[in-house]
PDB file of C-alpha atoms in Angstrom:
ATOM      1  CA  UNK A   1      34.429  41.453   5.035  1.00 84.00           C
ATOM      2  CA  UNK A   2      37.239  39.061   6.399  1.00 86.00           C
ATOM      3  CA  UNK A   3      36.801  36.272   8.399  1.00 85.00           C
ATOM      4  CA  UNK A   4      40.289  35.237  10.291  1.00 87.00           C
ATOM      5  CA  UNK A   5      41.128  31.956  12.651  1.00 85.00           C
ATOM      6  CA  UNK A   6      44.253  30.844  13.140  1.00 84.00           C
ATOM      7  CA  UNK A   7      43.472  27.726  11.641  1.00 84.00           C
ATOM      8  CA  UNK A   8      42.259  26.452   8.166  1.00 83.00           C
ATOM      9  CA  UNK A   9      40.450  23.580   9.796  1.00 85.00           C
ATOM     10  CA  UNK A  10      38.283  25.778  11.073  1.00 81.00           C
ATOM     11  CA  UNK A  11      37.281  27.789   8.277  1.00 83.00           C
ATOM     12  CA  UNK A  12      34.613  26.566   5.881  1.00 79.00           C
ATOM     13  CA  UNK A  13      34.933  27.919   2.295  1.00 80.00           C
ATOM     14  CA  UNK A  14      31.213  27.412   1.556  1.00 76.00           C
ATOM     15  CA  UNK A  15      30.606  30.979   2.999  1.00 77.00           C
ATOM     16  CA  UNK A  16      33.280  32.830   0.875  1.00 77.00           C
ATOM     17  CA  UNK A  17      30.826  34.387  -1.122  1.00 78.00           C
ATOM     18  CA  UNK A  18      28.956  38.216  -1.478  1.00 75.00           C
ATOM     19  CA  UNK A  19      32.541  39.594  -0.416  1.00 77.00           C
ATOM     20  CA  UNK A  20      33.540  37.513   2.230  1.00 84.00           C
ATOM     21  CA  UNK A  21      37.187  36.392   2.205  1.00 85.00           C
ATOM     22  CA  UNK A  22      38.155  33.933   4.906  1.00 85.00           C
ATOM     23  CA  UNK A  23      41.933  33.643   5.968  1.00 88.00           C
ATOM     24  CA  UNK A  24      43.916  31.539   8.226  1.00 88.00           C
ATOM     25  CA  UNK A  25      46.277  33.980   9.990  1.00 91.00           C
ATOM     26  CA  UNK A  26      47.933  34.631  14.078  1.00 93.00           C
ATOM     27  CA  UNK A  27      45.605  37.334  14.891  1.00 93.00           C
ATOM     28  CA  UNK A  28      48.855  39.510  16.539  1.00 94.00           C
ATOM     29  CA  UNK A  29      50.190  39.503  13.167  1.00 93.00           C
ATOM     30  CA  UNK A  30      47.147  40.221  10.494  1.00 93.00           C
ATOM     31  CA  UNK A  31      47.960  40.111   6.839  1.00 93.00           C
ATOM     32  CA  UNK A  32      45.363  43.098   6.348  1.00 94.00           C
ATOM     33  CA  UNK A  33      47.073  46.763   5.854  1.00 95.00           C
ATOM     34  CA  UNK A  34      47.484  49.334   8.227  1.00 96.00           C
ATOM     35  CA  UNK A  35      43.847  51.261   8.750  1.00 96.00           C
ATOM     36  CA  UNK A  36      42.277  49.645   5.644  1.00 95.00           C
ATOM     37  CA  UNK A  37      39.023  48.155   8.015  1.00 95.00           C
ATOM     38  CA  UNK A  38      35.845  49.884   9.062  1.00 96.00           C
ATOM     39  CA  UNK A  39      35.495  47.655  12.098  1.00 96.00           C
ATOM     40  CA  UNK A  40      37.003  45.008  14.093  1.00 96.00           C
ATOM     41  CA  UNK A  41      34.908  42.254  15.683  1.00 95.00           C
ATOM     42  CA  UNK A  42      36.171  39.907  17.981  1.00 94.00           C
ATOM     43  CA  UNK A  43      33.845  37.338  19.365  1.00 92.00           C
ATOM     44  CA  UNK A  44      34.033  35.177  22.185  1.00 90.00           C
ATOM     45  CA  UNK A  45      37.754  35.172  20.989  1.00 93.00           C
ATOM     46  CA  UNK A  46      39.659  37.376  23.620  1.00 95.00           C
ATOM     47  CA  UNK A  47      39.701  34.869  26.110  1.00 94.00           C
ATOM     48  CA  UNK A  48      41.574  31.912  24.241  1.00 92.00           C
ATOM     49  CA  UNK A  49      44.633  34.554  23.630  1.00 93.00           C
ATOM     50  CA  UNK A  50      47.985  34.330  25.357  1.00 94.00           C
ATOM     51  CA  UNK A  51      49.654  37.854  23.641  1.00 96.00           C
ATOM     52  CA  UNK A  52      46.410  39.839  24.660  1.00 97.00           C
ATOM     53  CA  UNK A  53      48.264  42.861  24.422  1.00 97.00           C
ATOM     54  CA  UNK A  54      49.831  42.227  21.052  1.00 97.00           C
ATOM     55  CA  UNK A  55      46.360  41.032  19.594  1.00 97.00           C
ATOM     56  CA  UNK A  56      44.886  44.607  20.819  1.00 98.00           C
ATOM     57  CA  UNK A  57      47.479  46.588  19.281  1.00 98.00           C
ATOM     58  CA  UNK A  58      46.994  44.483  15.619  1.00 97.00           C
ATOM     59  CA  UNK A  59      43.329  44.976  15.854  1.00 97.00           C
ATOM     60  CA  UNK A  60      44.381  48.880  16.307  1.00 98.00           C
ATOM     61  CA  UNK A  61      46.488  48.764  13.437  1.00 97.00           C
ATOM     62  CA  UNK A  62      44.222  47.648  11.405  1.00 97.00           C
ATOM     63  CA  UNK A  63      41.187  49.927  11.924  1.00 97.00           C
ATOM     64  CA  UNK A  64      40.400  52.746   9.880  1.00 97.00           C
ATOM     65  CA  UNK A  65      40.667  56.495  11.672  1.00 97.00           C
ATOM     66  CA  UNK A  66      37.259  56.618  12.875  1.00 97.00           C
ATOM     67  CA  UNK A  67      37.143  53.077  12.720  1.00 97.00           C
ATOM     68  CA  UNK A  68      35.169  50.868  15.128  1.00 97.00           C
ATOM     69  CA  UNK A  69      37.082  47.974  17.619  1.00 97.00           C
ATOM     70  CA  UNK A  70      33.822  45.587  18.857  1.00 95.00           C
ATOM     71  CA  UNK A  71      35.105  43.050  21.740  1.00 95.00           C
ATOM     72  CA  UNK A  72      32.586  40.552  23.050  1.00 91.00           C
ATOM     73  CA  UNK A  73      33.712  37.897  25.714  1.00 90.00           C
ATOM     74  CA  UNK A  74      32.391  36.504  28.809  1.00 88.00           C
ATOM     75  CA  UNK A  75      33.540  38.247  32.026  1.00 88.00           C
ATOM     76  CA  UNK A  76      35.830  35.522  33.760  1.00 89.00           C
ATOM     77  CA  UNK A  77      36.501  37.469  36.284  1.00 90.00           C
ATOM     78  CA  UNK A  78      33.540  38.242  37.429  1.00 89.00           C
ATOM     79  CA  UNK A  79      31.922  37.369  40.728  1.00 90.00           C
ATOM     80  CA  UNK A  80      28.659  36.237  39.512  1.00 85.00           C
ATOM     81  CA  UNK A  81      30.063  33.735  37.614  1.00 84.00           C
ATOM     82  CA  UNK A  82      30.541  31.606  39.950  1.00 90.00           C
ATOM     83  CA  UNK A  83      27.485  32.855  42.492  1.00 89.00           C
ATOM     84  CA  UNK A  84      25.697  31.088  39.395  1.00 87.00           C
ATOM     85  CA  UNK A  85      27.596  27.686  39.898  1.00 88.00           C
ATOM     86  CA  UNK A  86      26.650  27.519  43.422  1.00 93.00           C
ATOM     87  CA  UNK A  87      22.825  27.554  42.596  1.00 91.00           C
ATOM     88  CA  UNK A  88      23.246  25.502  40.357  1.00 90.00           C
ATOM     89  CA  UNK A  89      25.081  23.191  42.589  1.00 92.00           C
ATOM     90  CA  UNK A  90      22.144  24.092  44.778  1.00 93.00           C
ATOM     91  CA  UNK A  91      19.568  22.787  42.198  1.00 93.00           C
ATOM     92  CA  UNK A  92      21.578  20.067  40.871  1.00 91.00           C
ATOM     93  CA  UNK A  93      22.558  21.303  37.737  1.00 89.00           C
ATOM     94  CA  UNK A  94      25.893  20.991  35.815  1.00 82.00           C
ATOM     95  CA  UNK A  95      28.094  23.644  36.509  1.00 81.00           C
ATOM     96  CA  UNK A  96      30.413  25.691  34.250  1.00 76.00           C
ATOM     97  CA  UNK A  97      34.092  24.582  34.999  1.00 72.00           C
ATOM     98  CA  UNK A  98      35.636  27.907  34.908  1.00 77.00           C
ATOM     99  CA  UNK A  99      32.777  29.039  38.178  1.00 81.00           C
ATOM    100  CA  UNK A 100      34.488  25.960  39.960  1.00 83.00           C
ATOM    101  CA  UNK A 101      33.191  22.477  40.205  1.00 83.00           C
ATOM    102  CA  UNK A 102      31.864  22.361  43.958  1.00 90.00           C
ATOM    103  CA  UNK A 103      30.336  24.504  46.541  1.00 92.00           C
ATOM    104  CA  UNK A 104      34.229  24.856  48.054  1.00 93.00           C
ATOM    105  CA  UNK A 105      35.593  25.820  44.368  1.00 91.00           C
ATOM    106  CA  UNK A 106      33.036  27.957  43.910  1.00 92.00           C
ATOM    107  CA  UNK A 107      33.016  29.797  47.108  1.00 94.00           C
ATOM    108  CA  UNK A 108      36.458  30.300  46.752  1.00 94.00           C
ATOM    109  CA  UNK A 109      35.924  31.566  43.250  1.00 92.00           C
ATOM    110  CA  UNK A 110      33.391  34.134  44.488  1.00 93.00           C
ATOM    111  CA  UNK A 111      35.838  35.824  47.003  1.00 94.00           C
ATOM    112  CA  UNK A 112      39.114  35.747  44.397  1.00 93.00           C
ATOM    113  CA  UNK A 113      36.939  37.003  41.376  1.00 92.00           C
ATOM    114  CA  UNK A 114      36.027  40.028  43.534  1.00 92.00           C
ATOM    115  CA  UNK A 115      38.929  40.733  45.212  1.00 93.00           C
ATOM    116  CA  UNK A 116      40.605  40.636  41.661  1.00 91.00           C
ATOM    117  CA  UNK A 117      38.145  43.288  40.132  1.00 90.00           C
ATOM    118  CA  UNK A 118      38.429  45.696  43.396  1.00 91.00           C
ATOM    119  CA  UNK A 119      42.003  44.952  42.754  1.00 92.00           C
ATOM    120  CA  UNK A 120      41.973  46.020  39.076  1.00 90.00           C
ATOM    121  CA  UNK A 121      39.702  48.676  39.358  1.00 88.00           C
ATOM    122  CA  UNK A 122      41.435  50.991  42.335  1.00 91.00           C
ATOM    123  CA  UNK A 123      45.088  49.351  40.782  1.00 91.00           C
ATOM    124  CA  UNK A 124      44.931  51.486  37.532  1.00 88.00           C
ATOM    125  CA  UNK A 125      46.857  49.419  36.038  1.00 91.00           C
ATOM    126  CA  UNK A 126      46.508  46.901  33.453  1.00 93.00           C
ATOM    127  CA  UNK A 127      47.109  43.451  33.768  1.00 91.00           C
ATOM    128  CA  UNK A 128      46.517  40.507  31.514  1.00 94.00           C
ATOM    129  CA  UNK A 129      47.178  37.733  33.946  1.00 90.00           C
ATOM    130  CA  UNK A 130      46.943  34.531  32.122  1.00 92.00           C
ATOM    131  CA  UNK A 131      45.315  30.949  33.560  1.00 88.00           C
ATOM    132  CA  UNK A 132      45.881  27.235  33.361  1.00 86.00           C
ATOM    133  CA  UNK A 133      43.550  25.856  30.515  1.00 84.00           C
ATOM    134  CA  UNK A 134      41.581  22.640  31.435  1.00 77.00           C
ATOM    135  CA  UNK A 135      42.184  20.390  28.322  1.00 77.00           C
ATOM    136  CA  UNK A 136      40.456  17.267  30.106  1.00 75.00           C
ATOM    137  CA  UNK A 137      36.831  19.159  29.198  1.00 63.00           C
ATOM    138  CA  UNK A 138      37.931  20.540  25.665  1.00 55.00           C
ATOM    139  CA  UNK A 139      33.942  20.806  24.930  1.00 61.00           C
ATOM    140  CA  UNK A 140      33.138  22.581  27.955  1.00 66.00           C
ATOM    141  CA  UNK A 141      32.476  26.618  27.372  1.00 71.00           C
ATOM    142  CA  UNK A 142      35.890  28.525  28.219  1.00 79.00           C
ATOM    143  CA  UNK A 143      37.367  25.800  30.314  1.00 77.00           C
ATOM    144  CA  UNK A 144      40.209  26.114  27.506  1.00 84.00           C
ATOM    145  CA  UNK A 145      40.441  29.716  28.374  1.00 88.00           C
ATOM    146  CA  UNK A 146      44.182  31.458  29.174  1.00 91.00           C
ATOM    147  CA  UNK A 147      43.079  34.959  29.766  1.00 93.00           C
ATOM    148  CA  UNK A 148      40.690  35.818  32.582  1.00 91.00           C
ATOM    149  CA  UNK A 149      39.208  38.676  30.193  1.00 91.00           C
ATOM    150  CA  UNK A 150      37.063  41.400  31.668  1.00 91.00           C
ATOM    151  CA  UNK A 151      36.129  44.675  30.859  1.00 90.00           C
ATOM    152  CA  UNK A 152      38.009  46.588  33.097  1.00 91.00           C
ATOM    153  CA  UNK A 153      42.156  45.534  31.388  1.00 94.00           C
ATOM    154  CA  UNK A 154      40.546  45.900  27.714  1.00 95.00           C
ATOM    155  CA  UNK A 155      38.736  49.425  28.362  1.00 93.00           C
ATOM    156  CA  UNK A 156      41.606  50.865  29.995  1.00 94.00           C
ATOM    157  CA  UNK A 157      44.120  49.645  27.451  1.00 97.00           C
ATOM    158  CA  UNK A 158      42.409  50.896  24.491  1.00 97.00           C
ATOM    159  CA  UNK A 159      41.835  54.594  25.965  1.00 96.00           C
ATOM    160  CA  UNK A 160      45.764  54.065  27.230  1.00 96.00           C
ATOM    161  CA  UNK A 161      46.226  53.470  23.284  1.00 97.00           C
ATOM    162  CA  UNK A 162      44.290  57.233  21.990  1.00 97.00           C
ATOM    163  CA  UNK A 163      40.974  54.992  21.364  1.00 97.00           C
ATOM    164  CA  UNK A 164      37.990  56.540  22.441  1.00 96.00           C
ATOM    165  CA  UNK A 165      35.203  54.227  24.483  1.00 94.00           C
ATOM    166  CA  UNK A 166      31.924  54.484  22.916  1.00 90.00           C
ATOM    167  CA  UNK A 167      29.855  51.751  24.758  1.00 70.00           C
ATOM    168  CA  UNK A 168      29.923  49.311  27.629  1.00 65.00           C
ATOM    169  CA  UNK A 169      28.529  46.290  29.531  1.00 63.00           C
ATOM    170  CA  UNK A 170      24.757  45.576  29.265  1.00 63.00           C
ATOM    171  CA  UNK A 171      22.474  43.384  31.318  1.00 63.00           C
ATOM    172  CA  UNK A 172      19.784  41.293  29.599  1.00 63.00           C
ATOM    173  CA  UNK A 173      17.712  42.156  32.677  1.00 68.00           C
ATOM    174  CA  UNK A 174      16.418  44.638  34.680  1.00 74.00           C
ATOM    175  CA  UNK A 175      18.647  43.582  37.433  1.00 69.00           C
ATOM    176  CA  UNK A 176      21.694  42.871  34.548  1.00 67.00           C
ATOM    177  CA  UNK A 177      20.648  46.249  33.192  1.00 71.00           C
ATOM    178  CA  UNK A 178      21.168  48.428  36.871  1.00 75.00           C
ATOM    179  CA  UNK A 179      24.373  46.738  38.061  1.00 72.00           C
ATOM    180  CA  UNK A 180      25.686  47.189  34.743  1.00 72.00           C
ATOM    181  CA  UNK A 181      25.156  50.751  35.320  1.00 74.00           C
ATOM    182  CA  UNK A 182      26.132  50.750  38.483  1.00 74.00           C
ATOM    183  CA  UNK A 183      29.147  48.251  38.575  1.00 75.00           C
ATOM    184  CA  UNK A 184      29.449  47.521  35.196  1.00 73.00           C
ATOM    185  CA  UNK A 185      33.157  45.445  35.867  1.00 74.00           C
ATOM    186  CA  UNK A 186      31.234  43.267  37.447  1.00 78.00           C
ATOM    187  CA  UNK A 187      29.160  41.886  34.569  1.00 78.00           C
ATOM    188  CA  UNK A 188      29.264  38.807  33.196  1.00 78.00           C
ATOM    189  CA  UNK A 189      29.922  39.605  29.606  1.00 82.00           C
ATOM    190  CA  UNK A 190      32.081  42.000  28.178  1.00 84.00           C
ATOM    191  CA  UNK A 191      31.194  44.242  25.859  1.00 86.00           C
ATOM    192  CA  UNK A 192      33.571  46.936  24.669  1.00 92.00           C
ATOM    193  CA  UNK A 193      33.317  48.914  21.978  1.00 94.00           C
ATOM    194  CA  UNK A 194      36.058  51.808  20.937  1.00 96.00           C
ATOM    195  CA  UNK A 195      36.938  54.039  18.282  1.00 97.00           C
ATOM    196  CA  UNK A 196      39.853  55.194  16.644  1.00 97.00           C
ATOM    197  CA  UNK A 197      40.146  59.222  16.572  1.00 96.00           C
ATOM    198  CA  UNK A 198      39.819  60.454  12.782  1.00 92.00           C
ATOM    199  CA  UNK A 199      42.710  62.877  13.319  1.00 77.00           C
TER     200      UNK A 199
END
């Protein structure tokens, strides 16, 4: 197992043990060989990446034919994301920053998030459009975010790359569960899981 950030700071040496080798490297230019990994996790990571493509293609690289890409993110495009701030605007709870701030924000929010997944699901295209990070709130989940990540650019850019899609969103729910099946772009995680053809 390797564990990779881009920087040392982050990475405590305590845990190199039982195989695990922890490296400070840019994650669009690995220093693993080509197909030498069983699996590529990425983790809450996707999101924080300005070269999204470039990232996607190393992680491909890397894998092993028959090999297993794992991508786990929130959904910040999603329209529930910021249906949540408003109740908890409603109930006077803190709100996330990237669901907006106030009722107005997150209104707003509500209407752009869904127009921009009808957008990217009837577009076929794919489009890593990239955000402002808030700095002011460094602490604050994903408010340092610079890719709106979502389910619908990563699947279709893996299967555009030969990689086959072997799972999807889930809910945690009931309700999660059936409009996960039902609209699963809409989520508010992303889970995406592909593998790389043996042949």
């Amino acid at each position: 197992m390797t564990g990779v950030d881009i920087s040392e700071k982050f990475l405590d040496r305590k845990l190199e043990r039982d195989g695990l080798v922890l490296v400070s490297a840019d994650a669009s230019a690995l220093p693993i060989p080509d197909g030498s990994v069983d699996a590529v996790v990425s983790y809450e990571f996707i999101e924080h990446v300005v070269r999204v493509a470039e990232v996607l293609d190393e992680m491909i690289r890397v894998v092993r034919p028959g090999g297993t890409i794992l991508i786990l993110s929130p959904n910040l495009v999603s329209p529930f994301l910021p249906l949540k701030n408003i109740l908890d605007i409603i109930r006077g709870r803190v709100p996330a920053e990237v669901g907006g701030r106030t009722l107005g924000q997150a209104g707003r929010l509500v209407f752009r998030n869904l127009w921009l997944s009808l957008e990217k699901v009837f577009s076929g295209r794919v489009s890593f459009l990239l955000r402002t990070p808030d700095l002011s709130r460094p602490a604050e989940a994903d408010a340092d975010s610079v890719y709106p990540a979502n389910q619908i650019d990563l699947r279709r850019y893996l299967r555009q790359r030969g990689l086959v899609l072997v799972g999807g969103s889930e809910g945690h729910t009931f309700s999660g569960r059936l409009l996960a099946y039902a609209f699963p772009w809409m989520c508010g995680e992303c889970c995406v899981m592909a593998r790389k053809p043996a042949n």
